[in-house]
Short mmCIF file of C-alpha atoms and ligand atoms in Angstrom, two decimals:
data_model
loop_
_atom_site.label_atom_id
_atom_site.label_comp_id
_atom_site.label_asym_id
_atom_site.label_seq_id
_atom_site.Cartn_x
_atom_site.Cartn_y
_atom_site.Cartn_z
CA UNK A 1 -82.35 30.50 -65.77
CA UNK A 2 -80.26 29.70 -67.84
CA UNK A 3 -76.74 29.98 -65.75
CA UNK A 4 -78.61 26.90 -64.71
CA UNK A 5 -78.03 24.87 -67.56
CA UNK A 6 -74.79 26.24 -67.73
CA UNK A 7 -73.80 24.91 -64.17
CA UNK A 8 -75.38 21.92 -63.93
CA UNK A 9 -73.25 19.52 -63.50
CA UNK A 10 -72.24 16.44 -67.07
CA UNK A 11 -71.16 13.18 -67.83
CA UNK A 12 -68.46 12.99 -70.74
CA UNK A 13 -67.16 9.31 -71.52
CA UNK A 14 -66.12 7.67 -67.93
CA UNK A 15 -66.10 12.24 -67.05
CA UNK A 16 -67.86 13.40 -64.59
CA UNK A 17 -67.35 17.30 -64.78
CA UNK A 18 -69.28 19.67 -62.38
CA UNK A 19 -69.97 22.68 -64.45
CA UNK A 20 -70.80 22.88 -68.36
CA UNK A 21 -67.61 25.10 -68.65
CA UNK A 22 -65.22 24.15 -70.36
CA UNK A 23 -61.82 26.67 -70.38
CA UNK A 24 -60.81 26.23 -73.55
CA UNK A 25 -57.52 24.96 -75.88
CA UNK A 26 -54.75 28.06 -75.74
CA UNK A 27 -50.35 28.53 -76.35
CA UNK A 28 -49.61 31.02 -74.13
CA UNK A 29 -45.95 30.16 -74.95
CA UNK A 30 -44.33 30.28 -71.24
CA UNK A 31 -42.76 26.83 -70.98
CA UNK A 32 -39.30 26.62 -70.65
CA UNK A 33 -37.07 27.81 -73.91
CA UNK A 34 -34.48 24.64 -73.00
CA UNK A 35 -36.45 21.73 -72.77
CA UNK A 36 -40.26 22.64 -72.80
CA UNK A 37 -41.31 21.25 -69.66
CA UNK A 38 -44.15 23.50 -67.51
CA UNK A 39 -43.14 24.59 -64.89
CA UNK A 40 -44.45 26.37 -61.08
CA UNK A 41 -46.56 29.20 -63.18
CA UNK A 42 -48.08 26.67 -64.79
CA UNK A 43 -49.53 24.73 -62.05
CA UNK A 44 -50.30 28.05 -60.88
CA UNK A 45 -52.27 29.07 -63.64
CA UNK A 46 -54.15 25.75 -64.13
CA UNK A 47 -55.06 25.55 -59.99
CA UNK A 48 -56.56 28.71 -60.60
CA UNK A 49 -58.68 28.46 -63.09
CA UNK A 50 -59.60 24.70 -61.42
CA UNK A 51 -64.08 26.41 -61.09
CA UNK A 52 -63.78 25.08 -64.83
CA UNK A 53 -66.52 21.25 -65.48
CA UNK A 54 -62.95 20.47 -67.57
CA UNK A 55 -59.55 22.52 -67.91
CA UNK A 56 -58.54 21.66 -71.60
CA UNK A 57 -54.79 22.61 -72.05
CA UNK A 58 -52.51 23.92 -74.28
CA UNK A 59 -51.42 22.50 -77.74
CA UNK A 60 -48.93 20.14 -75.99
CA UNK A 61 -46.91 17.98 -78.72
CA UNK A 62 -46.47 14.23 -78.06
CA UNK A 63 -43.32 13.80 -80.35
CA UNK A 64 -40.39 16.64 -80.81
CA UNK A 65 -40.89 16.53 -84.55
CA UNK A 66 -44.96 18.30 -84.18
CA UNK A 67 -43.17 21.03 -82.27
CA UNK A 68 -44.29 23.67 -83.84
CA UNK A 69 -44.94 27.43 -82.43
CA UNK A 70 -42.23 29.72 -79.38
CA UNK A 71 -42.08 27.84 -76.00
CA UNK A 72 -44.62 25.11 -75.67
CA UNK A 73 -44.66 22.19 -74.18
CA UNK A 74 -44.30 19.00 -74.65
CA UNK A 75 -45.72 15.19 -72.97
CA UNK A 76 -42.59 13.33 -75.30
CA UNK A 77 -40.71 11.95 -72.34
CA UNK A 78 -40.09 11.52 -68.40
CA UNK A 79 -39.13 14.74 -67.54
CA UNK A 80 -42.14 16.71 -69.49
CA UNK A 81 -44.25 13.83 -66.87
CA UNK A 82 -42.79 14.87 -64.32
CA UNK A 83 -43.14 18.93 -64.71
CA UNK A 84 -47.33 18.06 -65.98
CA UNK A 85 -47.19 15.78 -63.04
CA UNK A 86 -47.82 18.89 -60.68
CA UNK A 87 -49.58 20.66 -62.86
CA UNK A 88 -52.23 17.62 -62.82
CA UNK A 89 -51.78 17.30 -58.64
CA UNK A 90 -52.48 20.64 -58.30
CA UNK A 91 -55.33 20.51 -60.25
CA UNK A 92 -57.62 17.87 -58.69
CA UNK A 93 -56.42 19.10 -55.18
CA UNK A 94 -58.75 22.12 -56.04
CA UNK A 95 -61.28 19.82 -57.23
CA UNK A 96 -61.45 20.16 -61.09
CA UNK A 97 -60.56 18.13 -64.34
CA UNK A 98 -58.14 17.99 -67.19
CA UNK A 99 -57.44 17.07 -71.05
CA UNK A 100 -54.48 17.29 -71.84
CA UNK A 101 -55.03 18.43 -76.14
CA UNK A 102 -52.17 16.64 -78.19
CA UNK A 103 -50.94 18.72 -81.28
CA UNK A 104 -48.60 18.07 -83.48
CA UNK A 105 -48.08 20.32 -86.39
CA UNK A 106 -47.53 18.57 -88.75
CA UNK A 107 -45.98 21.25 -91.71
CA UNK A 108 -46.37 24.21 -89.53
CA UNK A 109 -43.58 25.60 -88.07
CA UNK A 110 -40.39 26.66 -88.45
CA UNK A 111 -36.91 25.34 -87.16
CA UNK A 112 -36.31 28.70 -85.35
CA UNK A 113 -38.88 27.48 -82.85
CA UNK A 114 -38.34 23.65 -82.33
CA UNK A 115 -35.35 21.57 -81.14
CA UNK A 116 -31.92 21.27 -83.59
CA UNK A 117 -32.05 17.22 -85.78
CA UNK A 118 -35.72 17.81 -85.42
CA UNK A 119 -38.01 17.78 -89.03
CA UNK A 120 -40.71 19.15 -90.55
CA UNK A 121 -43.14 16.68 -91.77
CA UNK A 122 -45.99 16.34 -93.71
CA UNK A 123 -48.35 14.29 -95.96
CA UNK A 124 -47.04 16.40 -99.17
CA UNK A 125 -43.73 18.07 -99.83
CA UNK A 126 -46.20 20.88 -99.61
CA UNK A 127 -45.50 24.52 -97.75
CA UNK A 128 -48.16 25.92 -95.33
CA UNK A 129 -48.58 29.93 -97.37
CA UNK A 130 -48.49 31.60 -94.36
CA UNK A 131 -46.35 33.06 -91.42
CA UNK A 132 -44.53 32.05 -88.18
CA UNK A 133 -43.81 33.86 -84.52
CA UNK A 134 -40.46 32.98 -83.79
CA UNK A 135 -37.00 34.41 -82.12
CA UNK A 136 -35.99 36.59 -84.69
CA UNK A 137 -39.98 38.03 -85.93
CA UNK A 138 -42.57 35.86 -88.92
CA UNK A 139 -40.90 34.06 -90.56
CA UNK A 140 -42.52 32.08 -93.51
CA UNK A 141 -42.46 28.38 -92.90
CA UNK A 142 -41.03 25.97 -94.37
CA UNK A 143 -41.66 23.45 -96.96
CA UNK A 144 -42.08 19.56 -94.71
CA UNK A 145 -41.15 16.28 -95.58
CA UNK A 146 -43.23 14.54 -96.97
CA UNK A 147 -44.13 11.45 -94.48
CA UNK A 148 -42.30 7.47 -94.67
CA UNK A 149 -45.16 4.95 -94.87
CA UNK A 150 -42.33 3.66 -91.94
CA UNK A 151 -42.86 8.22 -91.04
CA UNK A 152 -46.55 8.08 -90.68
CA UNK A 153 -45.99 4.56 -88.49
CA UNK A 154 -43.78 6.20 -86.23
CA UNK A 155 -45.80 8.84 -85.24
CA UNK A 156 -48.69 6.71 -84.55
CA UNK A 157 -46.81 5.02 -82.13
CA UNK A 158 -45.71 8.35 -80.71
CA UNK A 159 -49.02 9.44 -79.80
CA UNK A 160 -49.88 6.46 -78.32
CA UNK A 161 -46.99 7.25 -76.31
CA UNK A 162 -47.28 10.29 -76.00
CA UNK A 163 -51.15 9.71 -74.03
CA UNK A 164 -49.49 6.40 -72.03
CA UNK A 165 -47.68 9.55 -70.57
CA UNK A 166 -50.33 11.48 -69.62
CA UNK A 167 -51.73 8.84 -67.45
CA UNK A 168 -48.74 8.63 -66.08
CA UNK A 169 -48.91 12.49 -65.33
CA UNK A 170 -51.74 12.17 -64.29
CA UNK A 171 -53.93 13.68 -66.97
CA UNK A 172 -57.70 12.58 -66.73
CA UNK A 173 -57.96 12.85 -70.89
CA UNK A 174 -57.06 13.14 -73.94
CA UNK A 175 -57.96 15.82 -77.23
CA UNK A 176 -56.58 15.12 -80.57
CA UNK A 177 -56.09 18.72 -82.51
CA UNK A 178 -57.63 18.64 -85.50
CA UNK A 179 -58.11 21.58 -86.79
CA UNK A 180 -56.81 24.04 -87.59
CA UNK A 181 -54.87 22.77 -89.47
CA UNK A 182 -52.02 20.43 -87.44
CA UNK A 183 -50.68 17.56 -88.27
CA UNK A 184 -54.01 15.93 -88.02
CA UNK A 185 -55.42 17.90 -90.71
CA UNK A 186 -52.84 18.41 -93.32
CA UNK A 187 -53.91 14.77 -94.20
CA UNK A 188 -57.81 15.17 -94.11
CA UNK A 189 -57.24 18.57 -95.81
CA UNK A 190 -57.34 18.15 -100.27
CA UNK A 191 -54.84 20.72 -100.32
CA UNK A 192 -52.10 19.82 -98.19
CA UNK A 193 -52.98 16.35 -98.71
CA UNK A 194 -52.19 14.77 -101.99
CA UNK A 195 -51.02 11.44 -101.21
CA UNK A 196 -51.15 8.27 -103.52
CA UNK A 197 -51.02 5.52 -100.94
CA UNK A 198 -53.37 4.63 -98.99
CA UNK A 199 -53.58 7.36 -96.57
CA UNK A 200 -54.20 10.53 -99.88
CA UNK A 201 -56.50 10.35 -102.59
CA UNK A 202 -60.22 9.29 -101.18
CA UNK A 203 -61.89 10.91 -98.50
CA UNK A 204 -61.08 7.37 -96.74
CA UNK A 205 -58.04 7.31 -97.33
CA UNK A 206 -57.48 10.80 -95.70
CA UNK A 207 -59.34 10.13 -93.02
CA UNK A 208 -56.91 6.77 -92.48
CA UNK A 209 -54.46 8.85 -90.11
CA UNK A 210 -56.63 9.92 -87.68
CA UNK A 211 -58.46 6.79 -87.36
CA UNK A 212 -55.40 4.66 -86.65
CA UNK A 213 -54.14 8.02 -84.26
CA UNK A 214 -57.57 7.25 -82.67
CA UNK A 215 -57.19 3.60 -81.91
CA UNK A 216 -53.64 4.28 -81.05
CA UNK A 217 -55.41 6.70 -78.32
CA UNK A 218 -57.58 3.94 -77.45
CA UNK A 219 -55.29 1.79 -76.30
CA UNK A 220 -53.26 3.88 -74.73
CA UNK A 221 -56.22 5.53 -73.19
CA UNK A 222 -58.48 4.29 -73.81
CA UNK A 223 -61.71 6.02 -76.06
CA UNK A 224 -64.04 7.01 -73.27
CA UNK A 225 -61.12 10.11 -72.42
CA UNK A 226 -60.91 11.00 -75.59
CA UNK A 227 -62.27 14.07 -77.09
CA UNK A 228 -61.62 15.66 -80.74
CA UNK A 229 -60.96 19.59 -81.83
CA UNK A 230 -62.16 19.97 -84.76
CA UNK A 231 -63.10 23.79 -86.47
CA UNK A 232 -65.21 22.69 -89.93
CA UNK A 233 -63.43 25.32 -93.30
CA UNK A 234 -61.37 27.15 -91.26
CA UNK A 235 -58.68 28.41 -93.78
CA UNK A 236 -56.71 29.47 -90.69
CA UNK A 237 -52.88 28.46 -91.26
CA UNK A 238 -53.29 27.33 -95.17
CA UNK A 239 -56.10 24.90 -94.11
CA UNK A 240 -57.76 24.14 -97.85
CA UNK A 241 -60.17 21.22 -98.29
CA UNK A 242 -62.42 21.04 -101.18
CA UNK A 243 -65.01 19.92 -99.17
CA UNK A 244 -65.14 20.39 -95.63
CA UNK A 245 -68.34 19.81 -94.69
CA UNK A 246 -68.58 16.65 -96.09
CA UNK A 247 -64.46 16.00 -95.45
CA UNK A 248 -65.57 16.80 -91.51
CA UNK A 249 -68.65 14.79 -91.70
CA UNK A 250 -66.76 11.98 -92.24
CA UNK A 251 -64.51 13.22 -89.76
CA UNK A 252 -68.33 13.65 -87.05
CA UNK A 253 -69.20 9.60 -88.21
CA UNK A 254 -65.67 8.11 -87.64
CA UNK A 255 -65.78 9.56 -83.96
CA UNK A 256 -69.11 8.05 -83.78
CA UNK A 257 -68.60 4.68 -84.85
CA UNK A 258 -65.16 4.85 -82.25
CA UNK A 259 -67.04 6.77 -79.33
CA UNK A 260 -65.06 9.06 -78.75
CA UNK A 261 -65.54 11.08 -75.55
CA UNK A 262 -66.36 14.45 -76.96
CA UNK A 263 -66.45 16.46 -79.64
CA UNK A 264 -65.10 20.33 -78.98
CA UNK A 265 -66.31 22.27 -82.05
CA UNK A 266 -64.95 25.86 -83.03
CA UNK A 267 -68.35 27.49 -84.43
CA UNK A 268 -67.18 29.68 -87.21
CA UNK A 269 -70.29 31.82 -89.01
CA UNK A 270 -67.51 32.65 -91.73
CA UNK A 271 -66.80 29.46 -93.47
CA UNK A 272 -70.55 29.59 -94.42
CA UNK A 273 -71.01 25.92 -92.31
CA UNK A 274 -72.54 25.68 -89.37
CA UNK A 275 -70.01 23.36 -87.31
CA UNK A 276 -72.68 22.97 -84.34
CA UNK A 277 -75.44 21.74 -86.62
CA UNK A 278 -72.85 19.28 -88.37
CA UNK A 279 -71.29 17.48 -85.63
CA UNK A 280 -75.02 17.20 -84.40
CA UNK A 281 -75.54 15.27 -87.37
CA UNK A 282 -73.15 13.25 -87.84
CA UNK A 283 -71.80 12.41 -84.10
CA UNK A 284 -74.74 11.81 -80.66
CA UNK A 285 -71.70 11.80 -77.99
CA UNK A 286 -71.03 15.35 -76.01
CA UNK A 287 -70.98 17.87 -77.21
CA UNK A 288 -68.47 21.37 -76.63
CA UNK A 289 -69.89 24.47 -78.37
CA UNK A 290 -66.31 27.48 -78.71
CA UNK A 291 -65.75 31.13 -79.17
CA UNK A 292 -67.08 34.16 -78.38
CA UNK A 293 -69.86 32.47 -76.31
CA UNK A 294 -71.75 34.90 -73.06
CA UNK A 295 -72.90 32.70 -70.65
CA UNK A 296 -76.25 33.06 -70.82
CA UNK A 297 -75.28 32.50 -74.87
CA UNK A 298 -74.07 29.19 -73.88
CA UNK A 299 -76.20 28.52 -71.20
CA UNK A 300 -79.53 29.69 -73.69
CA UNK A 301 -77.53 27.10 -76.26
CA UNK A 302 -77.21 24.23 -74.18
CA UNK A 303 -80.99 24.48 -73.00
CA UNK A 304 -81.95 24.32 -76.22
CA UNK A 305 -79.81 21.58 -77.10
CA UNK A 306 -77.32 23.41 -79.57
CA UNK A 307 -74.32 21.75 -77.64
CA UNK A 308 -73.35 19.88 -74.19
CA UNK A 309 -71.62 22.50 -72.46
CA UNK A 310 -69.27 25.20 -73.28
CA UNK A 311 -65.53 25.85 -73.79
CA UNK A 312 -64.29 30.04 -73.42
CA UNK A 313 -61.09 30.92 -74.50
CA UNK A 314 -59.86 34.70 -73.35
CA UNK A 315 -61.86 35.23 -71.30
CA UNK A 316 -60.00 32.80 -68.92
CA UNK A 317 -57.24 34.61 -69.85
CA UNK A 318 -58.82 36.91 -67.34
CA UNK A 319 -61.16 35.80 -64.97
CA UNK A 320 -59.69 32.98 -63.54
CA UNK A 321 -62.44 32.84 -61.73
CA UNK A 322 -64.70 32.28 -64.22
CA UNK A 323 -66.73 30.82 -62.82
CA UNK A 324 -68.05 32.30 -59.08
CA UNK A 325 -67.87 35.73 -62.23
CA UNK A 326 -71.04 33.90 -64.18
CA UNK A 327 -72.66 33.33 -61.25
CA UNK A 328 -72.53 36.50 -59.84
CA UNK A 329 -73.80 37.61 -63.66
CA UNK A 330 -70.07 40.13 -63.00
CA UNK A 331 -67.88 42.22 -63.71
CA UNK A 332 -64.66 40.34 -65.44
CA UNK A 333 -61.31 41.30 -65.79
CA UNK A 334 -59.49 42.93 -69.57
CA UNK A 335 -57.82 40.06 -70.59
CA UNK A 336 -53.74 42.74 -71.47
CA UNK A 337 -53.81 42.00 -75.28
CA UNK A 338 -49.34 42.38 -74.53
CA UNK A 339 -48.63 39.33 -72.25
CA UNK A 340 -51.13 36.83 -74.23
CA UNK A 341 -47.67 35.08 -75.09
CA UNK A 342 -44.48 34.81 -74.24
CA UNK A 343 -42.87 36.26 -70.66
CA UNK A 344 -41.13 34.03 -67.92
CA UNK A 345 -42.86 34.75 -64.37
CA UNK A 346 -46.41 35.93 -63.59
CA UNK A 347 -47.32 39.03 -65.35
CA UNK A 348 -50.20 38.01 -67.41
CA UNK A 349 -50.48 34.98 -66.58
CA UNK A 350 -51.20 33.36 -63.13
CA UNK A 351 -51.57 37.54 -61.80
CA UNK A 352 -55.37 38.04 -62.55
CA UNK A 353 -57.34 39.12 -59.70
CA UNK A 354 -60.02 37.14 -58.20
CA UNK A 355 -63.27 38.52 -57.29
CA UNK A 356 -62.01 38.67 -53.36
CA UNK A 357 -59.14 39.85 -54.49
CA UNK A 358 -60.81 43.52 -55.92
CA UNK A 359 -61.88 46.16 -52.91
C1 FMN B 401 -53.92 33.41 -76.50
C2 FMN B 401 -55.20 31.80 -77.30
C3 FMN B 401 -54.34 30.91 -77.67
C4 FMN B 401 -55.19 29.54 -78.18
N1 FMN B 401 -54.36 28.26 -78.19
C5 FMN B 401 -54.91 27.48 -78.73
C6 FMN B 401 -54.14 25.79 -78.74
O1 FMN B 401 -52.84 25.88 -78.63
N2 FMN B 401 -55.41 25.09 -79.16
C7 FMN B 401 -56.36 25.16 -79.28
O2 FMN B 401 -57.29 24.43 -80.39
N3 FMN B 401 -57.37 26.13 -79.80
C8 FMN B 401 -56.74 27.65 -79.02
N4 FMN B 401 -57.03 28.57 -79.58
C9 FMN B 401 -58.66 28.82 -79.57
C10 FMN B 401 -59.24 28.89 -78.32
O3 FMN B 401 -59.32 27.74 -77.75
C11 FMN B 401 -60.45 29.41 -78.82
O4 FMN B 401 -60.86 27.97 -79.84
C12 FMN B 401 -61.23 30.27 -78.75
O5 FMN B 401 -59.67 31.76 -77.68
C13 FMN B 401 -62.40 31.17 -78.97
O6 FMN B 401 -63.23 31.27 -78.03
P1 FMN B 401 -62.99 32.55 -76.70
O7 FMN B 401 -63.96 33.00 -77.61
O8 FMN B 401 -63.52 31.94 -76.35
O9 FMN B 401 -61.63 32.98 -77.06
C14 FMN B 401 -56.28 30.18 -78.66
C15 FMN B 401 -57.16 31.00 -78.54
C16 FMN B 401 -56.20 32.44 -78.45
C17 FMN B 401 -56.92 32.61 -77.88
#
């Protein structure tokens, strides 16, 4: 019975997961318009999903400059700590664990989505050739400011301070978003990093920013509570690299060297790269697989050793009690595409029916 594999406990660094079902990080754009705080709907939404062995939050900016999207939450100040504390308390009370995904968007974003006076920073002054949603419709992403040496020092420290705040807010861990072309990926990829200092050029140099950030996170909360999210070869957000397999292989070697607690790899057959096999080849810690899994496939992948745990995204949007539904073999609610992003209230967010609510 492969479902038993999926429901068996797992040690991930210092975290003891009650099962191997992970809630995937998902931006839902419902933080407060004024101050990027989460609210009571987030508290309910995440507590409803505490049946997962580990929840990874939606991408959360470590600093106001790092915000890219409309209405994403931050972990940049004491108000954010207080707001997130209510969420982590609710998840813990419901018997779950929750890690904060730190997402510094770098050049991905638009001034319309960010607070006045914030900057759009990136390794080089190269705009992502892509559009982004704003309150005024889809807009082209602007050319970012190339980071100076002191900007880099400041952002590395910002990550460390954000991780300290995560600890204060009661999070059990932190996931560093290195996938999908955000700031860490912008340093890594040859297409977005044209620097000639020690942060650009060779692969060794392009890895240095992430290495410094991992060290800052480690000092703040300990490496046994840190994971990395990767999606080698994913062209999203104009993320272009000359040799993604080699680049991400080197990042995985770094994760191994530093003793990072988990790798959360999005599998993407369209890239031609087997991100799970690549992870296994370079990294011996816990591997969480992501993308379009069913419970059966997840259990079989764990049983054959391809992954140690599996994250579920869209299924968790529509099925708060997903683990129970897996145990019973369904049924599964359908996701309402109209309410994926945005909105103030519970609709399409924390009002999906639980099994016990069914007739
Ligand atoms: C609405 C939505 C928002 C997402 N936001 C994030 C995010 O903030 N950070 C991230 O790493 N991945 C994000 N993802 C990707 C998911 O974590 C996951 O990899 C993807 O949904 C595939 O898994 P699934 O087939 O189980 O849904 C998002 C996906 C969806 C559907």
